[in-house]
mmCIF file of C-alpha atoms and ligand atoms in Angstrom:
data_model
loop_
_atom_site.group_PDB
_atom_site.id
_atom_site.type_symbol
_atom_site.label_atom_id
_atom_site.label_comp_id
_atom_site.label_asym_id
_atom_site.label_seq_id
_atom_site.Cartn_x
_atom_site.Cartn_y
_atom_site.Cartn_z
ATOM 1 C CA MET A 1 -27.526 14.274 11.204
ATOM 2 C CA GLY A 2 -28.561 12.851 14.537
ATOM 3 C CA THR A 3 -26.153 11.578 17.112
ATOM 4 C CA SER A 4 -23.425 9.420 15.962
ATOM 5 C CA ARG A 5 -24.155 5.764 15.484
ATOM 6 C CA VAL A 6 -20.442 4.943 16.026
ATOM 7 C CA ARG A 7 -19.677 3.125 19.314
ATOM 8 C CA ARG A 8 -16.471 1.938 20.902
ATOM 9 C CA ALA A 9 -16.451 -1.637 22.187
ATOM 10 C CA ARG A 10 -16.529 -2.878 25.786
ATOM 11 C CA PRO A 11 -14.658 -6.082 26.636
ATOM 12 C CA GLU A 12 -18.101 -8.076 26.487
ATOM 13 C CA ASP A 13 -18.662 -6.888 22.932
ATOM 14 C CA VAL A 14 -15.404 -8.341 21.558
ATOM 15 C CA ARG A 15 -16.586 -11.892 21.047
ATOM 16 C CA GLY A 16 -19.571 -10.682 18.756
ATOM 17 C CA LEU A 17 -17.304 -8.426 16.888
ATOM 18 C CA GLY A 18 -14.889 -11.288 16.082
ATOM 19 C CA GLU A 19 -17.912 -13.377 14.887
ATOM 20 C CA LEU A 20 -18.975 -10.454 12.664
ATOM 21 C CA SER A 21 -15.359 -10.257 11.059
ATOM 22 C CA ASP A 22 -15.438 -13.952 10.278
ATOM 23 C CA ARG A 23 -18.930 -13.752 8.682
ATOM 24 C CA VAL A 24 -17.303 -11.312 6.249
ATOM 25 C CA PHE A 25 -13.806 -12.492 5.897
ATOM 26 C CA ARG A 26 -13.736 -16.126 6.779
ATOM 27 C CA SER A 27 -17.269 -17.173 5.795
ATOM 28 C CA MET A 28 -15.994 -20.885 5.424
ATOM 29 C CA LEU A 29 -15.314 -21.187 9.114
ATOM 30 C CA LYS A 30 -17.531 -21.280 12.099
ATOM 31 C CA PRO A 31 -17.974 -17.616 13.252
ATOM 32 C CA GLY A 32 -15.321 -16.918 16.050
ATOM 33 C CA THR A 33 -12.816 -19.495 15.102
ATOM 34 C CA GLY A 34 -10.920 -17.595 12.355
ATOM 35 C CA MET A 35 -10.116 -13.872 12.605
ATOM 36 C CA PRO A 36 -10.011 -13.703 16.404
ATOM 37 C CA VAL A 37 -7.338 -16.431 16.395
ATOM 38 C CA GLU A 38 -5.395 -14.835 13.517
ATOM 39 C CA PHE A 39 -5.476 -11.499 15.094
ATOM 40 C CA PRO A 40 -5.488 -12.320 18.977
ATOM 41 C CA ARG A 41 -4.212 -8.868 20.027
ATOM 42 C CA LEU A 42 -6.829 -6.939 17.926
ATOM 43 C CA PHE A 43 -9.810 -9.167 19.287
ATOM 44 C CA HIS A 44 -8.452 -9.282 22.859
ATOM 45 C CA PRO A 45 -10.637 -7.781 25.550
ATOM 46 C CA ASP A 46 -7.940 -5.394 26.552
ATOM 47 C CA ASN A 47 -8.192 -3.822 23.111
ATOM 48 C CA ALA A 48 -12.010 -3.445 23.300
ATOM 49 C CA ALA A 49 -12.001 0.267 23.164
ATOM 50 C CA ASN A 50 -10.030 0.405 19.942
ATOM 51 C CA LEU A 51 -12.901 -1.563 18.234
ATOM 52 C CA TYR A 52 -15.404 0.783 16.538
ATOM 53 C CA PHE A 53 -18.723 -0.515 15.520
ATOM 54 C CA VAL A 54 -22.274 0.298 14.431
ATOM 55 C CA ALA A 55 -25.187 -1.813 15.815
ATOM 56 C CA ASP A 56 -28.731 -2.523 14.441
ATOM 57 C CA SER A 57 -31.746 -1.546 16.298
ATOM 58 C CA ALA A 58 -31.619 -4.738 18.333
ATOM 59 C CA GLY A 59 -28.090 -3.794 19.317
ATOM 60 C CA ASN A 60 -26.399 -6.468 17.141
ATOM 61 C CA PRO A 61 -23.106 -5.311 15.585
ATOM 62 C CA VAL A 62 -23.404 -4.934 11.755
ATOM 63 C CA SER A 63 -20.364 -3.009 10.866
ATOM 64 C CA LEU A 64 -16.831 -2.961 12.326
ATOM 65 C CA VAL A 65 -13.545 -1.106 11.997
ATOM 66 C CA GLY A 66 -10.614 -2.524 14.022
ATOM 67 C CA THR A 67 -7.811 -0.301 15.287
ATOM 68 C CA TYR A 68 -4.509 -1.086 17.074
ATOM 69 C CA PRO A 69 -2.052 1.425 18.296
ATOM 70 C CA SER A 70 1.570 0.687 17.589
ATOM 71 C CA GLN A 71 5.005 2.343 17.591
ATOM 72 C CA LEU A 72 7.091 1.924 14.385
ATOM 73 C CA VAL A 73 10.809 2.030 14.569
ATOM 74 C CA SER A 74 12.392 3.421 11.348
ATOM 75 C CA ASN A 75 16.147 3.728 11.360
ATOM 76 C CA GLY A 76 16.155 5.029 14.985
ATOM 77 C CA ALA A 77 13.093 7.337 14.622
ATOM 78 C CA ARG A 78 9.853 6.360 16.255
ATOM 79 C CA LEU A 79 6.543 6.905 14.704
ATOM 80 C CA THR A 80 3.170 6.667 16.721
ATOM 81 C CA ALA A 81 0.792 4.715 14.294
ATOM 82 C CA LEU A 82 -2.688 3.583 14.363
ATOM 83 C CA SER A 83 -3.216 0.339 12.436
ATOM 84 C CA ILE A 84 -6.642 -0.170 10.770
ATOM 85 C CA GLY A 85 -8.176 -3.447 9.662
ATOM 86 C CA SER A 86 -10.993 -5.830 9.818
ATOM 87 C CA VAL A 87 -13.180 -3.164 8.170
ATOM 88 C CA ALA A 88 -16.346 -5.181 7.652
ATOM 89 C CA THR A 89 -19.977 -4.503 7.093
ATOM 90 C CA LEU A 90 -22.530 -7.236 6.836
ATOM 91 C CA PRO A 91 -23.941 -7.430 3.194
ATOM 92 C CA ASP A 92 -27.268 -6.285 4.185
ATOM 93 C CA TYR A 93 -26.089 -3.066 5.613
ATOM 94 C CA ARG A 94 -23.641 -1.957 3.051
ATOM 95 C CA GLY A 95 -23.609 1.362 1.308
ATOM 96 C CA ARG A 96 -25.249 3.181 4.235
ATOM 97 C CA GLY A 97 -21.933 5.028 5.054
ATOM 98 C CA TYR A 98 -21.210 3.089 8.247
ATOM 99 C CA ALA A 99 -17.604 2.280 7.304
ATOM 100 C CA THR A 100 -16.937 5.856 6.232
ATOM 101 C CA GLU A 101 -18.515 7.358 9.398
ATOM 102 C CA MET A 102 -16.472 5.015 11.693
ATOM 103 C CA LEU A 103 -13.142 5.928 9.872
ATOM 104 C CA GLU A 104 -14.035 9.721 10.043
ATOM 105 C CA THR A 105 -14.772 9.344 13.781
ATOM 106 C CA ILE A 106 -11.384 7.403 14.298
ATOM 107 C CA MET A 107 -9.360 10.105 12.331
ATOM 108 C CA GLU A 108 -10.716 12.786 14.348
ATOM 109 C CA GLU A 109 -10.695 11.186 17.809
ATOM 110 C CA ARG A 110 -7.361 9.567 17.464
ATOM 111 C CA SER A 111 -5.337 12.320 15.805
ATOM 112 C CA PRO A 112 -4.032 13.757 18.957
ATOM 113 C CA HIS A 113 -2.222 10.461 19.811
ATOM 114 C CA HIS A 114 -1.105 9.081 16.477
ATOM 115 C CA SER A 115 0.894 10.717 13.728
ATOM 116 C CA ILE A 116 -0.077 8.232 10.985
ATOM 117 C CA MET A 117 -2.689 5.593 10.167
ATOM 118 C CA LEU A 118 -1.859 2.335 8.389
ATOM 119 C CA VAL A 119 -4.663 0.737 6.549
ATOM 120 C CA SER A 120 -4.911 -2.927 5.479
ATOM 121 C CA GLY A 121 -6.309 -2.174 2.140
ATOM 122 C CA GLY A 122 -6.433 0.424 -0.741
ATOM 123 C CA ARG A 123 -10.101 0.837 -1.684
ATOM 124 C CA GLY A 124 -11.787 4.053 -2.749
ATOM 125 C CA LEU A 125 -13.297 4.177 0.791
ATOM 126 C CA TYR A 126 -9.832 4.722 2.095
ATOM 127 C CA ALA A 127 -8.516 6.864 -0.765
ATOM 128 C CA ARG A 128 -11.367 9.373 -0.256
ATOM 129 C CA LEU A 129 -10.092 9.838 3.268
ATOM 130 C CA GLY A 130 -6.627 10.717 2.113
ATOM 131 C CA CYS A 131 -4.963 7.310 2.267
ATOM 132 C CA VAL A 132 -2.191 6.810 -0.263
ATOM 133 C CA GLU A 133 -0.060 3.800 -1.486
ATOM 134 C CA PHE A 134 3.386 4.032 -0.117
ATOM 135 C CA GLY A 135 6.966 2.972 0.215
ATOM 136 C CA THR A 136 9.414 1.182 -1.695
ATOM 137 C CA LEU A 137 10.519 -2.108 -0.385
ATOM 138 C CA ARG A 138 12.338 -4.767 -2.483
ATOM 139 C CA ARG A 139 10.889 -8.209 -3.339
ATOM 140 C CA ALA A 140 13.498 -11.038 -3.891
ATOM 141 C CA TRP A 141 12.737 -14.276 -5.646
ATOM 142 C CA TRP A 142 14.832 -17.426 -5.845
ATOM 143 C CA VAL A 143 14.919 -20.963 -6.816
ATOM 144 C CA PRO A 144 17.650 -22.185 -4.498
ATOM 145 C CA THR A 145 19.861 -24.713 -6.031
ATOM 146 C CA SER A 146 23.441 -23.768 -5.135
ATOM 147 C CA TRP A 147 23.419 -22.212 -1.634
ATOM 148 C CA SER A 148 25.000 -23.998 1.117
ATOM 149 C CA ASP A 149 26.211 -22.821 4.558
ATOM 150 C CA PRO A 150 27.527 -25.796 6.339
ATOM 151 C CA GLY A 151 27.706 -23.988 9.689
ATOM 152 C CA VAL A 152 23.918 -23.390 9.761
ATOM 153 C CA THR A 153 21.253 -25.983 10.554
ATOM 154 C CA CYS A 154 17.487 -25.147 10.066
ATOM 155 C CA ARG A 155 14.466 -26.409 11.690
ATOM 156 C CA ALA A 156 10.795 -25.797 11.909
ATOM 157 C CA SER A 157 9.607 -24.587 15.362
ATOM 158 C CA SER A 158 7.300 -27.060 17.157
ATOM 159 C CA ARG A 159 7.240 -25.148 20.386
ATOM 160 C CA LEU A 160 6.352 -21.613 19.517
ATOM 161 C CA ARG A 161 5.930 -20.542 23.043
ATOM 162 C CA GLU A 162 9.427 -21.784 23.917
ATOM 163 C CA ASP A 163 11.036 -20.211 20.881
ATOM 164 C CA ALA A 164 9.089 -16.918 21.092
ATOM 165 C CA PRO A 165 11.666 -15.172 23.461
ATOM 166 C CA ILE A 166 14.575 -16.193 21.208
ATOM 167 C CA LEU A 167 12.744 -14.888 18.040
ATOM 168 C CA HIS A 168 11.864 -11.651 19.904
ATOM 169 C CA ARG A 169 15.543 -11.071 20.566
ATOM 170 C CA LEU A 170 16.187 -11.336 16.839
ATOM 171 C CA TYR A 171 13.340 -9.255 15.814
ATOM 172 C CA ARG A 172 14.384 -6.436 18.127
ATOM 173 C CA THR A 173 17.665 -6.090 16.334
ATOM 174 C CA GLU A 174 16.033 -5.066 13.085
ATOM 175 C CA ALA A 175 16.345 -1.235 11.945
ATOM 176 C CA TYR A 176 12.810 -1.241 10.769
ATOM 177 C CA ARG A 177 10.278 -2.902 13.021
ATOM 178 C CA VAL A 178 7.176 -2.473 15.176
ATOM 179 C CA VAL A 179 7.716 -2.164 18.864
ATOM 180 C CA ARG A 180 6.564 -5.487 20.295
ATOM 181 C CA THR A 181 6.234 -6.688 23.686
ATOM 182 C CA PRO A 182 7.114 -10.458 24.618
ATOM 183 C CA ILE A 183 3.415 -11.142 24.977
ATOM 184 C CA GLU A 184 2.656 -9.536 21.421
ATOM 185 C CA MET A 185 5.549 -11.618 19.976
ATOM 186 C CA GLU A 186 4.273 -14.769 21.322
ATOM 187 C CA SER A 187 0.669 -13.966 20.245
ATOM 188 C CA TYR A 188 1.797 -13.148 16.776
ATOM 189 C CA LEU A 189 3.606 -16.427 16.421
ATOM 190 C CA ASN A 190 0.721 -18.420 17.805
ATOM 191 C CA ALA A 191 -1.604 -16.812 15.388
ATOM 192 C CA THR A 192 0.246 -18.390 12.570
ATOM 193 C CA THR A 193 -1.383 -21.812 13.589
ATOM 194 C CA ALA A 194 -4.950 -20.324 12.909
ATOM 195 C CA PRO A 195 -6.885 -22.573 10.358
ATOM 196 C CA ARG A 196 -6.824 -20.211 7.330
ATOM 197 C CA PHE A 197 -3.945 -17.748 8.401
ATOM 198 C CA ARG A 198 -3.904 -14.899 6.014
ATOM 199 C CA ALA A 199 -6.222 -16.990 3.735
ATOM 200 C CA ARG A 200 -3.346 -19.231 2.817
ATOM 201 C CA PRO A 201 -4.125 -22.616 1.287
ATOM 202 C CA ALA A 202 -1.857 -24.632 3.615
ATOM 203 C CA PRO A 203 -0.317 -24.164 7.091
ATOM 204 C CA VAL A 204 2.270 -21.605 7.847
ATOM 205 C CA ARG A 205 5.682 -22.664 9.468
ATOM 206 C CA VAL A 206 8.066 -20.757 11.653
ATOM 207 C CA LEU A 207 11.479 -21.602 10.624
ATOM 208 C CA ILE A 208 14.769 -21.101 12.705
ATOM 209 C CA ALA A 209 18.350 -21.075 11.608
ATOM 210 C CA GLU A 210 20.938 -22.024 14.181
ATOM 211 C CA ARG A 211 24.877 -21.690 14.194
ATOM 212 C CA GLU A 212 26.379 -23.745 16.909
ATOM 213 C CA GLY A 213 23.149 -24.307 18.566
ATOM 214 C CA THR A 214 22.348 -20.514 18.809
ATOM 215 C CA ALA A 215 19.372 -19.133 16.820
ATOM 216 C CA VAL A 216 20.735 -16.564 14.293
ATOM 217 C CA ALA A 217 17.787 -16.092 12.138
ATOM 218 C CA TYR A 218 14.046 -16.885 11.659
ATOM 219 C CA ALA A 219 11.452 -16.714 8.998
ATOM 220 C CA VAL A 220 7.643 -17.307 8.849
ATOM 221 C CA ALA A 221 7.042 -19.209 5.777
ATOM 222 C CA ALA A 222 3.643 -19.475 3.911
ATOM 223 C CA PRO A 223 2.460 -21.230 0.837
ATOM 224 C CA GLY A 224 1.452 -18.522 -1.659
ATOM 225 C CA ARG A 225 -2.161 -17.788 -2.293
ATOM 226 C CA GLU A 226 -1.778 -19.061 -5.809
ATOM 227 C CA GLY A 227 0.522 -21.629 -7.325
ATOM 228 C CA THR A 228 3.432 -23.101 -5.442
ATOM 229 C CA ARG A 229 5.348 -20.165 -4.454
ATOM 230 C CA ILE A 230 6.539 -19.876 -0.775
ATOM 231 C CA ASP A 231 6.506 -16.485 0.861
ATOM 232 C CA LEU A 232 8.590 -15.547 3.842
ATOM 233 C CA LEU A 233 6.018 -13.163 5.401
ATOM 234 C CA GLU A 234 8.338 -11.998 8.121
ATOM 235 C CA TRP A 235 11.917 -12.746 8.940
ATOM 236 C CA ALA A 236 14.798 -11.250 11.045
ATOM 237 C CA GLY A 237 18.432 -11.824 11.947
ATOM 238 C CA ASP A 238 21.559 -12.920 10.102
ATOM 239 C CA ARG A 239 21.201 -12.464 6.305
ATOM 240 C CA ALA A 240 23.139 -15.516 5.365
ATOM 241 C CA GLY A 241 20.943 -17.433 7.864
ATOM 242 C CA LEU A 242 17.984 -16.033 5.882
ATOM 243 C CA LEU A 243 19.218 -17.452 2.618
ATOM 244 C CA SER A 244 19.579 -20.904 4.467
ATOM 245 C CA LEU A 245 16.097 -20.578 5.621
ATOM 246 C CA ALA A 246 14.772 -19.720 2.212
ATOM 247 C CA GLN A 247 16.369 -22.797 0.880
ATOM 248 C CA TYR A 248 14.950 -24.947 3.596
ATOM 249 C CA ALA A 249 11.452 -23.610 3.120
ATOM 250 C CA PHE A 250 11.856 -24.316 -0.595
ATOM 251 C CA ARG A 251 12.707 -28.018 0.099
ATOM 252 C CA GLN A 252 10.483 -28.692 2.852
ATOM 253 C CA MET A 253 7.491 -27.035 1.529
ATOM 254 C CA GLN A 254 8.202 -27.937 -2.122
ATOM 255 C CA GLY A 255 7.704 -24.634 -3.694
ATOM 256 C CA GLU A 256 8.733 -23.745 -7.074
ATOM 257 C CA ARG A 257 10.521 -20.604 -5.870
ATOM 258 C CA VAL A 258 10.729 -18.588 -2.614
ATOM 259 C CA GLU A 259 10.036 -14.815 -2.234
ATOM 260 C CA TRP A 260 10.462 -12.379 0.458
ATOM 261 C CA ARG A 261 10.574 -8.640 0.897
ATOM 262 C CA PHE A 262 13.427 -6.435 2.300
ATOM 263 C CA GLN A 263 14.352 -2.790 2.849
ATOM 264 C CA SER A 264 15.998 -1.134 -0.179
ATOM 265 C CA ASP A 265 18.736 0.122 2.184
ATOM 266 C CA ASP A 266 19.674 -3.341 3.554
ATOM 267 C CA TRP A 267 23.181 -3.412 1.915
ATOM 268 C CA THR A 268 24.314 -6.488 3.597
ATOM 269 C CA LEU A 269 21.338 -8.530 2.126
ATOM 270 C CA GLY A 270 21.530 -6.608 -1.068
ATOM 271 C CA SER A 271 25.233 -7.699 -1.710
ATOM 272 C CA LEU A 272 24.526 -11.191 -0.649
ATOM 273 C CA LEU A 273 21.742 -11.377 -3.420
ATOM 274 C CA ASP A 274 24.121 -9.932 -5.968
ATOM 275 C CA ALA A 275 26.875 -12.416 -5.162
ATOM 276 C CA HIS A 276 24.331 -15.374 -5.672
ATOM 277 C CA HIS A 277 22.498 -13.851 -8.639
ATOM 278 C CA ILE A 278 19.244 -13.698 -6.734
ATOM 279 C CA ALA A 279 16.915 -11.343 -8.476
ATOM 280 C CA SER A 280 14.934 -8.543 -6.849
ATOM 281 C CA GLU A 281 12.706 -5.620 -7.908
ATOM 282 C CA PRO A 282 11.113 -2.588 -6.010
ATOM 283 C CA CYS A 283 7.615 -3.209 -4.780
ATOM 284 C CA LEU A 284 5.135 -1.152 -2.788
ATOM 285 C CA ASN A 285 4.537 -1.574 0.898
ATOM 286 C CA GLN A 286 1.342 -3.341 1.883
ATOM 287 C CA GLY A 287 -1.910 -1.351 2.153
ATOM 288 C CA THR A 288 -2.138 2.484 2.443
ATOM 289 C CA ILE A 289 -1.029 5.292 4.761
ATOM 290 C CA ALA A 290 -2.642 8.497 5.952
ATOM 291 C CA VAL A 291 -1.520 11.380 8.068
ATOM 292 C CA LEU A 292 -3.483 11.715 11.241
ATOM 293 C CA ASN A 293 -1.516 14.506 12.995
ATOM 294 C CA PRO A 294 0.880 16.586 10.719
ATOM 295 C CA GLU A 295 2.560 18.449 13.671
ATOM 296 C CA ARG A 296 3.300 15.260 15.516
ATOM 297 C CA LEU A 297 4.534 13.560 12.376
ATOM 298 C CA LEU A 298 7.025 16.226 11.629
ATOM 299 C CA MET A 299 8.322 16.082 15.162
ATOM 300 C CA GLU A 300 8.871 12.422 14.695
ATOM 301 C CA VAL A 301 10.348 12.329 11.191
ATOM 302 C CA ASN A 302 12.514 15.660 11.517
ATOM 303 C CA PRO A 303 15.548 13.669 12.858
ATOM 304 C CA LEU A 304 15.657 11.565 9.715
ATOM 305 C CA ILE A 305 14.993 14.599 7.510
ATOM 306 C CA LYS A 306 17.673 16.613 9.173
ATOM 307 C CA GLU A 307 20.149 13.724 8.823
ATOM 308 C CA GLN A 308 19.602 13.863 4.972
ATOM 309 C CA THR A 309 19.249 17.588 4.321
ATOM 310 C CA GLY A 310 20.848 19.311 7.284
ATOM 311 C CA GLN A 311 17.452 21.078 7.814
ATOM 312 C CA HIS A 312 14.285 20.438 9.645
ATOM 313 C CA LEU A 313 10.759 21.197 8.619
ATOM 314 C CA THR A 314 8.325 23.494 10.692
ATOM 315 C CA TRP A 315 4.741 23.277 11.113
ATOM 316 C CA GLU A 316 2.269 26.182 11.407
ATOM 317 C CA GLN A 317 -1.304 24.842 11.246
ATOM 318 C CA GLY A 318 -3.355 22.532 9.201
ATOM 319 C CA TYR A 319 -1.036 21.308 6.287
ATOM 320 C CA ARG A 320 1.201 24.545 6.298
ATOM 321 C CA VAL A 321 4.739 23.087 6.331
ATOM 322 C CA ALA A 322 7.865 24.990 5.513
ATOM 323 C CA TRP A 323 11.741 24.476 5.593
ATOM 324 C CA ALA A 324 13.324 26.082 8.688
ATOM 325 C CA SER A 325 16.091 27.218 6.326
ATOM 326 C CA THR A 326 17.369 26.085 2.898
ATOM 327 C CA PRO A 327 18.380 22.263 2.842
ATOM 328 C CA ARG A 328 21.853 21.508 2.055
ATOM 329 C CA GLY A 329 21.464 17.890 1.169
ATOM 330 C CA PRO A 330 18.982 16.100 -1.310
ATOM 331 C CA ALA A 331 15.457 17.173 -0.821
ATOM 332 C CA PRO A 332 12.391 16.775 -2.977
ATOM 333 C CA GLU A 333 10.615 20.080 -3.762
ATOM 334 C CA LEU A 334 8.163 20.958 -1.240
ATOM 335 C CA PRO A 335 4.590 21.544 -2.934
ATOM 336 C CA ALA A 336 3.233 25.026 -2.524
ATOM 337 C CA GLU A 337 -0.087 23.526 -1.312
ATOM 338 C CA LEU A 338 -0.224 20.439 0.851
ATOM 339 C CA ASP A 339 -3.193 18.440 2.165
ATOM 340 C CA ARG A 340 -3.424 15.112 4.075
ATOM 341 C CA GLY A 341 -2.886 13.040 1.001
ATOM 342 C CA ALA A 342 -0.289 15.251 -0.520
ATOM 343 C CA LEU A 343 1.861 15.217 2.714
ATOM 344 C CA ALA A 344 1.639 11.492 2.882
ATOM 345 C CA ARG A 345 2.822 11.215 -0.722
ATOM 346 C CA TRP A 346 5.588 13.648 -0.137
ATOM 347 C CA LEU A 347 6.926 11.972 2.904
ATOM 348 C CA PHE A 348 6.363 8.271 2.121
ATOM 349 C CA THR A 349 6.379 7.740 -1.606
ATOM 350 C CA THR A 350 8.953 8.047 -4.363
ATOM 351 C CA ASP A 351 7.256 11.335 -5.319
ATOM 352 C CA GLY A 352 9.075 12.691 -2.236
ATOM 353 C CA PHE A 353 11.328 11.488 0.566
ATOM 354 C CA ASN A 354 10.225 7.981 0.429
ATOM 355 C CA LEU A 355 11.010 7.575 4.112
ATOM 356 C CA PRO A 356 11.274 3.789 4.671
ATOM 357 C CA LEU A 357 8.848 2.232 7.032
ATOM 358 C CA VAL A 358 8.468 -1.446 8.382
ATOM 359 C CA ASP A 359 7.197 -4.042 5.945
ATOM 360 C CA THR A 360 3.424 -3.851 6.871
ATOM 361 C CA GLY A 361 2.989 -7.458 5.479
ATOM 362 C CA GLY A 362 4.777 -8.804 8.606
ATOM 363 C CA LEU A 363 3.189 -10.443 11.618
ATOM 364 C CA SER A 364 2.292 -7.163 13.414
ATOM 365 C CA TYR A 365 -1.360 -6.433 13.047
ATOM 366 C CA VAL A 366 -2.384 -4.028 10.335
HETATM 367 C C1 LIG B 401 -15.792 -2.361 2.260
HETATM 368 C C2 LIG B 401 -16.930 -2.342 3.209
HETATM 369 C C3 LIG B 401 -16.399 -2.394 4.686
HETATM 370 C C4 LIG B 401 -17.715 -0.958 3.104
HETATM 371 O O1 LIG B 401 -18.665 -0.952 4.090
HETATM 372 P P1 LIG B 401 -19.782 0.119 4.055
HETATM 373 O O2 LIG B 401 -20.374 0.279 5.456
HETATM 374 O O3 LIG B 401 -20.755 -0.387 3.115
HETATM 375 O O4 LIG B 401 -19.111 1.509 3.482
HETATM 376 P P2 LIG B 401 -19.802 2.868 3.042
HETATM 377 O O5 LIG B 401 -21.278 2.752 3.064
HETATM 378 O O6 LIG B 401 -19.206 3.827 4.008
HETATM 379 O O7 LIG B 401 -19.395 2.956 1.556
HETATM 380 C C5 LIG B 401 -18.195 2.816 1.099
HETATM 381 C C6 LIG B 401 -17.985 1.735 0.140
HETATM 382 O O8 LIG B 401 -19.056 0.910 -0.097
HETATM 383 C C7 LIG B 401 -19.500 0.809 -1.682
HETATM 384 N N1 LIG B 401 -21.044 0.731 -1.560
HETATM 385 C C8 LIG B 401 -21.913 1.671 -1.713
HETATM 386 N N2 LIG B 401 -23.216 1.036 -1.780
HETATM 387 C C9 LIG B 401 -22.910 -0.335 -1.620
HETATM 388 C C10 LIG B 401 -23.846 -1.458 -1.689
HETATM 389 N N3 LIG B 401 -25.061 -1.306 -1.619
HETATM 390 N N4 LIG B 401 -23.306 -2.651 -1.571
HETATM 391 C C11 LIG B 401 -21.938 -2.861 -1.443
HETATM 392 N N5 LIG B 401 -21.035 -1.770 -1.515
HETATM 393 C C12 LIG B 401 -21.607 -0.612 -1.529
HETATM 394 C C13 LIG B 401 -19.006 2.133 -1.905
HETATM 395 O O9 LIG B 401 -18.740 2.118 -3.366
HETATM 396 C C14 LIG B 401 -17.666 2.298 -1.265
HETATM 397 O O10 LIG B 401 -16.622 1.291 -1.790
HETATM 398 P P3 LIG B 401 -15.324 1.772 -2.319
HETATM 399 O O11 LIG B 401 -14.295 1.530 -1.371
HETATM 400 O O12 LIG B 401 -15.183 0.701 -3.383
HETATM 401 O O13 LIG B 401 -15.410 3.105 -2.950
HETATM 402 C C15 LIG B 401 -17.884 -3.453 2.962
HETATM 403 O O14 LIG B 401 -18.344 -3.479 1.574
HETATM 404 C C16 LIG B 401 -17.347 -4.835 3.172
HETATM 405 O O15 LIG B 401 -17.473 -5.358 4.285
HETATM 406 N N6 LIG B 401 -16.716 -5.485 2.121
HETATM 407 C C17 LIG B 401 -16.136 -6.850 2.448
HETATM 408 C C18 LIG B 401 -14.923 -6.663 3.236
HETATM 409 C C19 LIG B 401 -13.898 -5.840 2.731
HETATM 410 O O16 LIG B 401 -13.504 -5.854 1.557
HETATM 411 N N7 LIG B 401 -13.255 -5.094 3.610
HETATM 412 C C20 LIG B 401 -12.223 -4.110 3.329
HETATM 413 C C21 LIG B 401 -10.895 -4.714 3.624
HETATM 414 S S1 LIG B 401 -9.585 -3.730 3.097
#
């Protein structure tokens, strides 16, 4: 092997990389008008160094892997994550190992700084690098006929910039979320106005529930990719307010039913669903997860593990993990041999602790 072909972008490269991403993911649009509008933080000049690419001999980019650093809040714990997406190679350049080489470079270069990597897809390309499907959320679906909460009024936001700080305040009360700055919140909301946001057939709406003039909940409602289902892609705030928003979305957007995902330990919402006979079932989180730095990851999840088991995990080197002492509370058996994929499975799937993480299908970049 010669020297690496993988480069990290400079601010002046960002526009060309956004166009490359559109050529692959939004080929029906003029290059530069789709993905960079949908993912304004990813394709922001400030994020240039987090965009990895390979160029042809003339210096034009032909392959891209986008990354974005984020902190996940999970029931009080904080996990340092690196999100991966916009993985794209122009058709003529596929099968030369570019995407694999970039991902390997990223995993090596970034592992000191991030405990986990969240990837937008689940292809063989990712599985070979130790990415696994993960999580259990719940998916609710509802044909709202009977719900009414006379104290709540719903509206669609027509001024996202003005509403952003109010929605940010609601988002920040959630137990599972991504740490977002006010600028990130505003950008993510604005991104929903992109022409083909998340490849949805019709525009997405940001809906707000108010009680006595004060916002108590919001939901980002999107027409489903197929049929006339309405998906609430992201929501936060008062759980009864959420049901009002689901009903409002159902009526205004003329869906056949409305669906949303929620955390399995959201007992407030769970009991509301039971009371109103709203169905739900377990579902996987979106995309896949890999461990980047096992030592750092254990430091970050040990508070949650200790709360459940009375014990913490120790790290030696590589993937050598052990209990500090015998756990007293429920703990899945620790396999004798762990590797990158097995540790992710043990921590983040129902084969092990199944530590809950934020819904990666929300507005934050993955
Ligand atoms: C996925 C993609 C980024 C891979 O890029 P690449 O630079 O060709 O990747 P590599 O050469 O490292 O090879 C890895 C993948 O390419 C496949 N491949 C190999 N030769 C190929 C060829 N001639 N043409 C197309 N794909 C080929 C491999 O089977 C492997 O795919 P897998 O994930 O199904 O196992 C590229 O095919 C692409 O842009 N696809 C469309 C966008 C997309 O689906 N992105 C992923 C979103 S999650």
